[in-house]
Coordinates of C-alpha atoms in Angstrom, one line a residue:
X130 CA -0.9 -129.7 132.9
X131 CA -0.7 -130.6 128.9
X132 CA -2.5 -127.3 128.2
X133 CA -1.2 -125.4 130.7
X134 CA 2.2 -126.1 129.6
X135 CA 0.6 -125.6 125.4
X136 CA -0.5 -122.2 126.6
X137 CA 2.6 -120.8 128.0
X138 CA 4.6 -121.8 124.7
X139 CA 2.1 -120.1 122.5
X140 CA 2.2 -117.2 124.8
X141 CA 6.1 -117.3 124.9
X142 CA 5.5 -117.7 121.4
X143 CA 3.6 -114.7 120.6
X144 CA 5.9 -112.4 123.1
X145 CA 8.7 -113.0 120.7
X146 CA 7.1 -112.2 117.4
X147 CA 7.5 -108.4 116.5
X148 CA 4.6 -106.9 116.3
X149 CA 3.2 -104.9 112.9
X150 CA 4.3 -101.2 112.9
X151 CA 2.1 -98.6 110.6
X152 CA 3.4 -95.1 109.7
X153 CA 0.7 -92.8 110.8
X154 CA -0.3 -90.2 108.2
X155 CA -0.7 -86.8 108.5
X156 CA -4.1 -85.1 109.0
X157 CA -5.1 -83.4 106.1
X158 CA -4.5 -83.3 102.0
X159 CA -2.5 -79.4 102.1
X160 CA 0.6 -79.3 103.6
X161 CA 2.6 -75.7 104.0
X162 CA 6.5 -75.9 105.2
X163 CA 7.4 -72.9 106.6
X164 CA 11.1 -71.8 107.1
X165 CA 11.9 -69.1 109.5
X166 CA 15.5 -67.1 109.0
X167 CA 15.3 -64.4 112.9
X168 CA 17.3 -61.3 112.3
X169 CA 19.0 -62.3 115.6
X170 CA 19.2 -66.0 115.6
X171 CA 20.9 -65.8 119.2
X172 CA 18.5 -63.1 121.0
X173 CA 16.2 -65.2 123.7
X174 CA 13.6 -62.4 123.9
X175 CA 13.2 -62.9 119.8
X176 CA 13.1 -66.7 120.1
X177 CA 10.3 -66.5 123.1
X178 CA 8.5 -63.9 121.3
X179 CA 8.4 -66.1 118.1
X180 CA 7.7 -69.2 119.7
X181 CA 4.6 -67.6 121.3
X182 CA 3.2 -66.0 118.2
X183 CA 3.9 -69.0 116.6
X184 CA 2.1 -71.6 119.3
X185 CA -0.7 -68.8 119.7
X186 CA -1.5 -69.3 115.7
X187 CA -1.6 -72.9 115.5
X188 CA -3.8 -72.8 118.7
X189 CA -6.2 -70.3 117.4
X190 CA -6.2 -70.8 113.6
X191 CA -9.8 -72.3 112.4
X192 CA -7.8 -74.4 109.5
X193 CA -4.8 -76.0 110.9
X194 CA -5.3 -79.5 111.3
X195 CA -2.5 -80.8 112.6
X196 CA 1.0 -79.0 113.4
X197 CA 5.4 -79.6 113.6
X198 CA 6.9 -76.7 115.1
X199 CA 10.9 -77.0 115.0
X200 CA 14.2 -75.9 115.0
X201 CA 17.2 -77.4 113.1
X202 CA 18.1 -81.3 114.2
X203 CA 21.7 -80.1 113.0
X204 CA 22.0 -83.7 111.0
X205 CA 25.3 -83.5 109.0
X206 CA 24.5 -84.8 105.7
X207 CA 25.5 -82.8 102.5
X208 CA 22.0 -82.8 101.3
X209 CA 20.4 -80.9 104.8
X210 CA 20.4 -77.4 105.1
X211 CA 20.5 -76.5 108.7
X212 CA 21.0 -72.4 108.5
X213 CA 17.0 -71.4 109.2
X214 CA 15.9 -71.2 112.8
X215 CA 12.4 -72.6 112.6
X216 CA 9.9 -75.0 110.9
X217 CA 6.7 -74.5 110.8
X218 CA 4.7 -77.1 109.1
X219 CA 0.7 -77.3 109.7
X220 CA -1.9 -79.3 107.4
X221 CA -5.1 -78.4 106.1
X222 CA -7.9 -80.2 104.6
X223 CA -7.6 -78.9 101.6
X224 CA -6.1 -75.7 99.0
X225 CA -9.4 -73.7 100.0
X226 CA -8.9 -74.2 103.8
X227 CA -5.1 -73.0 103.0
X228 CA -6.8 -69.9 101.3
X229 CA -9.4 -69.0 104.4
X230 CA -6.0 -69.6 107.0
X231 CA -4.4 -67.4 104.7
X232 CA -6.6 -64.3 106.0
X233 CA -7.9 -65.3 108.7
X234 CA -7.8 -63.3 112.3
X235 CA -5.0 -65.5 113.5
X236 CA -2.6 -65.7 110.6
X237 CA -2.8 -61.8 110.4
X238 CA -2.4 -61.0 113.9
X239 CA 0.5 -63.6 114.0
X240 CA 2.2 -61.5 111.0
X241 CA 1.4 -58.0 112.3
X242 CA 3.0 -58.9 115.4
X243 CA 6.4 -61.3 114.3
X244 CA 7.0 -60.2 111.1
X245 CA 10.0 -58.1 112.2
X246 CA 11.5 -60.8 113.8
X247 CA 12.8 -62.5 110.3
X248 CA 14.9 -61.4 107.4
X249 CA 14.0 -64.7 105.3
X250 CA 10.9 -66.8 105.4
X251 CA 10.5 -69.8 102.5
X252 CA 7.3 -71.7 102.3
X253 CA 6.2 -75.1 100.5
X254 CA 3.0 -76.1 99.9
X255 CA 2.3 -79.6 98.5
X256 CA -0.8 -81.6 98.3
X257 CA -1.3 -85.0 99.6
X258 CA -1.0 -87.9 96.9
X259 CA -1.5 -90.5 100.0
X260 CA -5.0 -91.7 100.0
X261 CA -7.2 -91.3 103.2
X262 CA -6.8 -94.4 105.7
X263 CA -3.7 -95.8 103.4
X264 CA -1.7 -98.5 105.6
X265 CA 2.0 -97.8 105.3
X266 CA 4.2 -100.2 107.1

């Protein structure tokens, strides 16, 4: 009964602790941001036809490694600029993978057929200065 009880406060003990949390990293050291501005923010055929295009790239692209597609979270906050209609973000391995995506079959099918949907695109590329398998809590 002496270890029985000894068990169950060590168990109750352990249930109470909060456990360690780590920040996962993103897959790759090439990052590109894209912003998307439509010509007609407010047209559901536009915002279906982009979506697609934009789904069909990141499923077909032999680079991307891993992907954020998403529209403003309409945070108030003087510093957040809210006016573009999507974010693209997708990482790569590296600038040369960025390069290949940059003419490959997907990215240039995904621009012959969506680039009339926008009046404004910005894009930001940054490289990784997180090391591989870094724990961030």
């Amino acid at each position: 009964m002496k270890n029985f009880t000894l068990l169950v406060l060590i168990t109750v003990m352990f249930m109470s602790c909060e456990p360690v949390k780590t920040k996962d990293m993103i897959s790759g050291k090439f990052a590109h941001s894209v912003l998307i501005w439509l010509n007609n923010p407010n047209s559901e055929a536009d915002r279906q036809k982009i979506e697609k295009g934009l789904k069909e790239l990141i499923e077909n692209s032999d680079y991307i490694r891993s992907a954020h597609l998403g529209v403003p979270a309409l945070t108030a906050r003087d510093v957040v600029d809210n006016s573009y209609t999507y974010h693209l973000m997708v990482t790569f391995g590296s600038k040369e993978e960025q390069d290949k995506y940059q003419v490959e079959p997907a990215h240039k099918k995904f621009l012959a057929d969506c680039k009339n949907l926008w009046n404004k695109v910005l894009i930001y590329d940054s490289m990784n200065v997180l090391e591989e398998g870094e724990n961030l809590k």
